[in-house]
Amino acid sequence: MNRLARRCGAVAAGLLLDRLAGEPPAEAHPVAWFGRLMERLEGRFWADSRRRGIAYTVVGVVVGILAGRLVRSVTTAVALTVAGRQLRRVAAGVGKAAAGGYLARARSELPALVGRDPSDLDASGVAAAVIESVAENSVDAVVAPAFWAVVAGAPGALAYRAVNTMDAMVGHRNDRYHRFGWTAARLDDLANYLPARIFAALVAAVAPERAREVLATVRRDAPAHPSPNAGIAEAAVAAALGRELGGPLRYGPIFENRPSLGIGPRPAPVDVARAVDIADRAERVLLAVLGLAWLLGAARRASTAARLAT
């Protein structure tokens, strides 16, 4: 228990470091290095085969674990694998552009957050895309790295980031990656299963007046979403905002008719700032819980030391 409490404190410190300093430059970011490595390895491993995809994914996870063992510091590993500050900054910027009537600029900045085609999105469509990204990526880029760091230290955080990066690279439902990327995608689903639900609980905690709606919407609407985790996060934020998310979207030539999440009007650009605030407060609650766990562990250690001294 003492080890777990100390790890909670180290994770909280890593989250604070990200909030204060943000991410390293892209050219110096270890996650970018990992992405370039896996891009090269894809050229060696790729085949239209789940077996080759399993081998590729195992290598990536091993690289993440070894990197964590090399880093050793849980605080450093968390600071390198979370990106809450950058996520909220970019999302707020796109929302501000859309709210100010600069729709073309908002569309041009949207690909930094989402993979969907922004060319035919109106202001409400841009707002929905940003809010959905804030919800989903608050899991991927904040809660999940912190969770796995608590569970397994620096190797856990960096192995999680390896899995999530591989999913972003090859976990697509298209002709090239349908089989090869299957393992990375399923492993990412598994790694985010508990963090997504923790995030929904955090959203309910920071929106107590709508907590019942948050939980009801997650139960009612999230199961229809194609992702077992993104649907949870997006449904929770939709309910906290009192807005409807989901619906039709397009990834290049691929059209998807996503289910609706939440009950209410479609979001407006001004709702982006509200979603960013919810995500920020959810992270603050997570920080408080981790800090409290560390303090309780420290108090227990002090009490034990005092008893042994007498």
Tab-separated table of C-alpha atoms in Angstrom:
chain	number	residue	atom	x	y	z
A	1	MET	CA	0.000	0.000	0.000
A	2	ASN	CA	2.842	2.404	0.774
A	3	ARG	CA	4.346	1.757	-2.655
A	4	LEU	CA	0.987	2.417	-4.303
A	5	ALA	CA	0.551	5.658	-2.365
A	6	ARG	CA	4.006	6.865	-3.389
A	7	ARG	CA	3.221	6.012	-6.989
A	8	CYS	CA	-0.014	8.037	-6.755
A	9	GLY	CA	2.024	11.011	-5.602
A	10	ALA	CA	4.472	10.589	-8.472
A	11	VAL	CA	1.626	10.377	-10.988
A	12	ALA	CA	0.077	13.544	-9.555
A	13	ALA	CA	3.438	15.283	-9.916
A	14	GLY	CA	3.628	14.208	-13.567
A	15	LEU	CA	0.152	15.590	-14.263
A	16	LEU	CA	1.111	18.855	-12.578
A	17	LEU	CA	4.282	19.051	-14.665
A	18	ASP	CA	2.240	18.715	-17.844
A	19	ARG	CA	-0.173	21.397	-16.654
A	20	LEU	CA	2.716	23.772	-15.948
A	21	ALA	CA	5.088	23.062	-18.833
A	22	GLY	CA	3.100	21.236	-21.496
A	23	GLU	CA	4.578	18.817	-24.004
A	24	PRO	CA	8.147	18.857	-25.329
A	25	PRO	CA	8.636	20.085	-28.921
A	26	ALA	CA	7.509	17.513	-31.479
A	27	GLU	CA	11.019	16.904	-32.785
A	28	ALA	CA	12.233	16.088	-29.261
A	29	HIS	CA	9.177	14.180	-28.047
A	30	PRO	CA	9.814	10.495	-27.234
A	31	VAL	CA	6.309	9.596	-28.405
A	32	ALA	CA	7.160	11.050	-31.833
A	33	TRP	CA	10.385	9.020	-31.840
A	34	PHE	CA	8.362	5.917	-31.057
A	35	GLY	CA	5.963	6.704	-33.890
A	36	ARG	CA	8.810	7.013	-36.369
A	37	LEU	CA	10.310	3.734	-35.152
A	38	MET	CA	7.014	1.899	-35.517
A	39	GLU	CA	6.506	3.413	-38.961
A	40	ARG	CA	9.801	1.865	-40.057
A	41	LEU	CA	8.928	-1.443	-38.390
A	42	GLU	CA	5.573	-1.472	-40.141
A	43	GLY	CA	7.464	-1.570	-43.422
A	44	ARG	CA	9.199	-4.739	-42.252
A	45	PHE	CA	6.261	-6.435	-40.525
A	46	TRP	CA	3.281	-5.504	-42.674
A	47	ALA	CA	1.259	-8.231	-44.312
A	48	ASP	CA	-2.474	-8.708	-44.632
A	49	SER	CA	-2.324	-10.981	-41.606
A	50	ARG	CA	-3.369	-10.869	-37.963
A	51	ARG	CA	-0.319	-12.940	-37.066
A	52	ARG	CA	2.043	-10.304	-38.447
A	53	GLY	CA	-0.006	-7.631	-36.683
A	54	ILE	CA	0.378	-9.501	-33.396
A	55	ALA	CA	4.163	-9.590	-33.843
A	56	TYR	CA	4.256	-5.869	-34.658
A	57	THR	CA	2.143	-5.022	-31.618
A	58	VAL	CA	4.184	-7.188	-29.248
A	59	VAL	CA	7.390	-5.479	-30.392
A	60	GLY	CA	5.826	-2.068	-29.801
A	61	VAL	CA	4.656	-2.982	-26.294
A	62	VAL	CA	8.092	-4.379	-25.427
A	63	VAL	CA	9.701	-1.145	-26.642
A	64	GLY	CA	7.328	0.814	-24.375
A	65	ILE	CA	8.083	-1.376	-21.350
A	66	LEU	CA	11.849	-1.155	-21.914
A	67	ALA	CA	11.600	2.622	-22.318
A	68	GLY	CA	9.741	2.780	-19.011
A	69	ARG	CA	12.423	0.732	-17.298
A	70	LEU	CA	15.046	3.062	-18.751
A	71	VAL	CA	13.201	6.208	-17.647
A	72	ARG	CA	12.401	4.694	-14.215
A	73	SER	CA	10.861	7.942	-12.882
A	74	VAL	CA	7.068	7.653	-12.750
A	75	THR	CA	6.752	11.448	-12.703
A	76	THR	CA	8.837	11.804	-15.873
A	77	ALA	CA	7.000	8.973	-17.617
A	78	VAL	CA	3.606	10.535	-16.856
A	79	ALA	CA	4.746	13.994	-17.961
A	80	LEU	CA	5.883	12.476	-21.271
A	81	THR	CA	2.728	10.451	-21.895
A	82	VAL	CA	-0.054	12.861	-20.913
A	83	ALA	CA	-1.109	15.809	-23.050
A	84	GLY	CA	-4.050	17.399	-21.290
A	85	ARG	CA	-2.742	20.951	-21.492
A	86	GLN	CA	-2.073	20.734	-25.247
A	87	LEU	CA	-5.424	19.051	-25.908
A	88	ARG	CA	-7.363	21.746	-24.092
A	89	ARG	CA	-5.309	24.563	-25.642
A	90	VAL	CA	-5.859	23.390	-29.216
A	91	ALA	CA	-9.543	22.626	-28.615
A	92	ALA	CA	-10.141	26.052	-27.076
A	93	GLY	CA	-8.420	27.706	-30.046
A	94	VAL	CA	-10.615	25.930	-32.600
A	95	GLY	CA	-13.736	26.720	-30.591
A	96	LYS	CA	-12.769	30.377	-30.302
A	97	ALA	CA	-12.181	30.625	-34.050
A	98	ALA	CA	-15.557	29.055	-34.811
A	99	ALA	CA	-17.336	31.234	-32.243
A	100	GLY	CA	-15.709	34.331	-33.744
A	101	GLY	CA	-17.026	33.511	-37.204
A	102	TYR	CA	-13.685	32.332	-38.585
A	103	LEU	CA	-15.070	29.028	-39.798
A	104	ALA	CA	-12.411	28.420	-42.461
A	105	ARG	CA	-9.671	28.796	-39.863
A	106	ALA	CA	-11.498	26.523	-37.443
A	107	ARG	CA	-11.826	23.875	-40.166
A	108	SER	CA	-8.134	24.157	-41.027
A	109	GLU	CA	-7.123	23.672	-37.383
A	110	LEU	CA	-9.549	20.814	-36.700
A	111	PRO	CA	-7.322	18.018	-38.141
A	112	ALA	CA	-4.959	18.568	-35.197
A	113	LEU	CA	-7.726	17.028	-33.070
A	114	VAL	CA	-9.750	14.643	-35.254
A	115	GLY	CA	-9.361	12.495	-38.335
A	116	ARG	CA	-12.725	13.280	-39.913
A	117	ASP	CA	-13.090	15.419	-43.047
A	118	PRO	CA	-13.839	19.001	-41.890
A	119	SER	CA	-14.470	20.499	-45.356
A	120	ASP	CA	-18.272	20.444	-45.210
A	121	LEU	CA	-18.758	21.009	-41.465
A	122	ASP	CA	-20.756	24.016	-40.348
A	123	ALA	CA	-20.036	25.801	-37.062
A	124	SER	CA	-22.107	23.309	-35.071
A	125	GLY	CA	-20.367	20.387	-36.784
A	126	VAL	CA	-16.969	21.824	-35.907
A	127	ALA	CA	-18.083	22.310	-32.295
A	128	ALA	CA	-19.345	18.727	-32.072
A	129	ALA	CA	-16.084	17.363	-33.502
A	130	VAL	CA	-14.000	19.362	-31.016
A	131	ILE	CA	-16.134	18.384	-28.021
A	132	GLU	CA	-16.034	14.700	-28.993
A	133	SER	CA	-12.236	14.926	-29.317
A	134	VAL	CA	-11.909	16.595	-25.922
A	135	ALA	CA	-13.970	13.797	-24.376
A	136	GLU	CA	-12.217	10.877	-26.071
A	137	ASN	CA	-8.709	12.282	-25.730
A	138	SER	CA	-9.187	13.185	-22.083
A	139	VAL	CA	-9.231	9.417	-21.650
A	140	ASP	CA	-6.372	8.634	-24.055
A	141	ALA	CA	-4.121	11.531	-23.092
A	142	VAL	CA	-4.856	12.049	-19.390
A	143	VAL	CA	-6.760	9.403	-17.463
A	144	ALA	CA	-5.382	6.264	-19.133
A	145	PRO	CA	-1.654	7.128	-18.864
A	146	ALA	CA	-2.187	8.148	-15.235
A	147	PHE	CA	-4.144	4.959	-14.513
A	148	TRP	CA	-1.509	2.658	-16.001
A	149	ALA	CA	1.265	4.555	-14.235
A	150	VAL	CA	-0.499	3.915	-10.925
A	151	VAL	CA	-0.915	0.243	-11.824
A	152	ALA	CA	2.532	-0.466	-13.254
A	153	GLY	CA	4.758	2.575	-12.825
A	154	ALA	CA	6.804	4.118	-15.631
A	155	PRO	CA	6.690	0.933	-17.767
A	156	GLY	CA	2.900	0.940	-17.482
A	157	ALA	CA	2.586	4.542	-18.663
A	158	LEU	CA	4.946	4.125	-21.599
A	159	ALA	CA	3.569	0.725	-22.620
A	160	TYR	CA	0.085	2.291	-22.642
A	161	ARG	CA	1.310	5.170	-24.811
A	162	ALA	CA	2.906	2.639	-27.160
A	163	VAL	CA	-0.400	0.785	-27.522
A	164	ASN	CA	-2.363	3.992	-28.051
A	165	THR	CA	0.123	5.268	-30.643
A	166	MET	CA	0.035	1.981	-32.553
A	167	ASP	CA	-3.760	2.073	-32.536
A	168	ALA	CA	-3.663	5.592	-34.015
A	169	MET	CA	-1.236	4.394	-36.697
A	170	VAL	CA	-2.644	1.011	-37.734
A	171	GLY	CA	-5.911	0.452	-35.865
A	172	HIS	CA	-8.100	1.416	-38.811
A	173	ARG	CA	-10.965	-0.447	-40.439
A	174	ASN	CA	-9.711	-0.284	-43.996
A	175	ASP	CA	-8.281	-2.702	-46.538
A	176	ARG	CA	-4.676	-2.243	-45.422
A	177	TYR	CA	-5.126	-2.477	-41.657
A	178	HIS	CA	-8.283	-4.522	-41.130
A	179	ARG	CA	-6.237	-7.610	-40.192
A	180	PHE	CA	-2.788	-6.167	-39.492
A	181	GLY	CA	-4.072	-3.504	-37.091
A	182	TRP	CA	-6.645	-5.704	-35.348
A	183	THR	CA	-4.416	-6.587	-32.373
A	184	ALA	CA	-3.339	-2.993	-31.712
A	185	ALA	CA	-6.955	-1.801	-31.887
A	186	ARG	CA	-8.286	-4.495	-29.558
A	187	LEU	CA	-5.432	-3.992	-27.094
A	188	ASP	CA	-6.149	-0.259	-27.071
A	189	ASP	CA	-9.821	-1.001	-26.357
A	190	LEU	CA	-8.791	-3.183	-23.433
A	191	ALA	CA	-6.281	-0.657	-22.079
A	192	ASN	CA	-8.870	2.137	-22.123
A	193	TYR	CA	-11.800	0.138	-20.729
A	194	LEU	CA	-11.436	1.189	-17.078
A	195	PRO	CA	-9.984	4.679	-17.762
A	196	ALA	CA	-12.998	5.591	-19.931
A	197	ARG	CA	-15.352	4.684	-17.126
A	198	ILE	CA	-13.213	6.530	-14.590
A	199	PHE	CA	-13.458	9.608	-16.815
A	200	ALA	CA	-17.256	9.317	-16.934
A	201	ALA	CA	-17.296	9.181	-13.122
A	202	LEU	CA	-15.047	12.261	-13.001
A	203	VAL	CA	-17.419	14.119	-15.342
A	204	ALA	CA	-20.337	13.242	-13.082
A	205	ALA	CA	-18.332	14.482	-10.101
A	206	VAL	CA	-17.589	17.886	-11.653
A	207	ALA	CA	-21.170	18.328	-12.907
A	208	PRO	CA	-23.122	17.202	-9.813
A	209	GLU	CA	-26.324	18.921	-10.934
A	210	ARG	CA	-26.332	16.673	-14.008
A	211	ALA	CA	-24.668	13.579	-12.515
A	212	ARG	CA	-27.831	11.514	-12.839
A	213	GLU	CA	-28.173	12.473	-16.523
A	214	VAL	CA	-24.493	11.666	-17.113
A	215	LEU	CA	-24.830	8.152	-15.732
A	216	ALA	CA	-28.186	7.553	-17.471
A	217	THR	CA	-26.851	8.757	-20.833
A	218	VAL	CA	-23.763	6.585	-20.576
A	219	ARG	CA	-25.929	3.530	-19.870
A	220	ARG	CA	-28.481	4.339	-22.575
A	221	ASP	CA	-26.454	5.732	-25.484
A	222	ALA	CA	-22.833	4.596	-25.199
A	223	PRO	CA	-23.430	0.899	-26.087
A	224	ALA	CA	-24.536	1.896	-29.609
A	225	HIS	CA	-21.221	3.648	-30.318
A	226	PRO	CA	-18.725	1.633	-32.403
A	227	SER	CA	-16.025	2.201	-29.772
A	228	PRO	CA	-16.555	0.617	-26.333
A	229	ASN	CA	-14.679	3.511	-24.729
A	230	ALA	CA	-15.077	6.656	-26.852
A	231	GLY	CA	-18.842	6.270	-26.575
A	232	ILE	CA	-18.595	6.289	-22.782
A	233	ALA	CA	-16.529	9.492	-22.704
A	234	GLU	CA	-18.554	11.309	-25.354
A	235	ALA	CA	-21.899	10.356	-23.831
A	236	ALA	CA	-20.751	11.599	-20.420
A	237	VAL	CA	-19.689	15.000	-21.760
A	238	ALA	CA	-22.812	15.295	-23.933
A	239	ALA	CA	-24.987	14.800	-20.861
A	240	ALA	CA	-22.933	17.196	-18.738
A	241	LEU	CA	-23.377	19.865	-21.412
A	242	GLY	CA	-27.035	19.054	-22.117
A	243	ARG	CA	-26.193	18.717	-25.828
A	244	GLU	CA	-26.487	16.042	-28.489
A	245	LEU	CA	-23.256	14.651	-29.962
A	246	GLY	CA	-22.651	11.892	-32.504
A	247	GLY	CA	-24.502	11.564	-35.778
A	248	PRO	CA	-23.201	11.350	-39.373
A	249	LEU	CA	-19.533	12.031	-40.137
A	250	ARG	CA	-17.055	11.411	-42.918
A	251	TYR	CA	-13.468	10.134	-42.912
A	252	GLY	CA	-12.310	10.955	-46.435
A	253	PRO	CA	-14.449	8.779	-48.732
A	254	ILE	CA	-15.821	6.733	-45.807
A	255	PHE	CA	-19.191	7.849	-44.438
A	256	GLU	CA	-20.313	6.749	-40.968
A	257	ASN	CA	-23.731	7.279	-39.441
A	258	ARG	CA	-22.786	7.358	-35.762
A	259	PRO	CA	-25.505	7.059	-33.110
A	260	SER	CA	-26.694	10.146	-31.269
A	261	LEU	CA	-25.318	10.666	-27.771
A	262	GLY	CA	-27.232	12.777	-25.272
A	263	ILE	CA	-30.482	14.712	-25.446
A	264	GLY	CA	-30.640	18.393	-26.304
A	265	PRO	CA	-29.784	20.828	-29.088
A	266	ARG	CA	-26.727	20.313	-31.252
A	267	PRO	CA	-23.655	22.058	-29.807
A	268	ALA	CA	-22.680	25.597	-30.717
A	269	PRO	CA	-19.082	26.884	-30.797
A	270	VAL	CA	-19.547	28.495	-27.366
A	271	ASP	CA	-20.072	25.012	-25.938
A	272	VAL	CA	-16.450	24.101	-26.720
A	273	ALA	CA	-15.215	26.296	-23.869
A	274	ARG	CA	-17.672	24.555	-21.534
A	275	ALA	CA	-16.392	21.132	-22.601
A	276	VAL	CA	-12.780	22.222	-22.126
A	277	ASP	CA	-13.677	23.453	-18.649
A	278	ILE	CA	-15.313	20.109	-17.793
A	279	ALA	CA	-12.199	18.233	-18.957
A	280	ASP	CA	-9.949	20.573	-16.988
A	281	ARG	CA	-11.982	20.194	-13.796
A	282	ALA	CA	-12.100	16.417	-14.250
A	283	GLU	CA	-8.306	16.362	-14.350
A	284	ARG	CA	-8.193	18.544	-11.236
A	285	VAL	CA	-10.398	16.044	-9.383
A	286	LEU	CA	-8.135	13.217	-10.555
A	287	LEU	CA	-5.155	15.164	-9.239
A	288	ALA	CA	-6.901	15.689	-5.910
A	289	VAL	CA	-7.705	11.975	-5.553
A	290	LEU	CA	-4.119	10.997	-6.360
A	291	GLY	CA	-2.766	13.627	-3.981
A	292	LEU	CA	-5.092	12.474	-1.199
A	293	ALA	CA	-3.955	8.873	-1.700
A	294	TRP	CA	-0.348	10.024	-1.404
A	295	LEU	CA	-1.075	12.048	1.753
A	296	LEU	CA	-2.895	9.136	3.387
A	297	GLY	CA	0.039	6.875	2.572
A	298	ALA	CA	2.475	9.392	4.019
A	299	ALA	CA	0.383	9.702	7.182
A	300	ARG	CA	0.265	5.921	7.529
A	301	ARG	CA	4.027	5.668	7.097
A	302	ALA	CA	4.545	8.372	9.730
A	303	SER	CA	2.185	6.632	12.135
A	304	THR	CA	3.960	3.306	11.638
A	305	ALA	CA	7.363	4.921	12.152
A	306	ALA	CA	6.126	6.580	15.380
A	307	ARG	CA	4.831	3.261	16.731
A	308	LEU	CA	8.094	1.521	15.936
A	309	ALA	CA	10.066	4.332	17.605
A	310	THR	CA	8.161	3.826	20.858
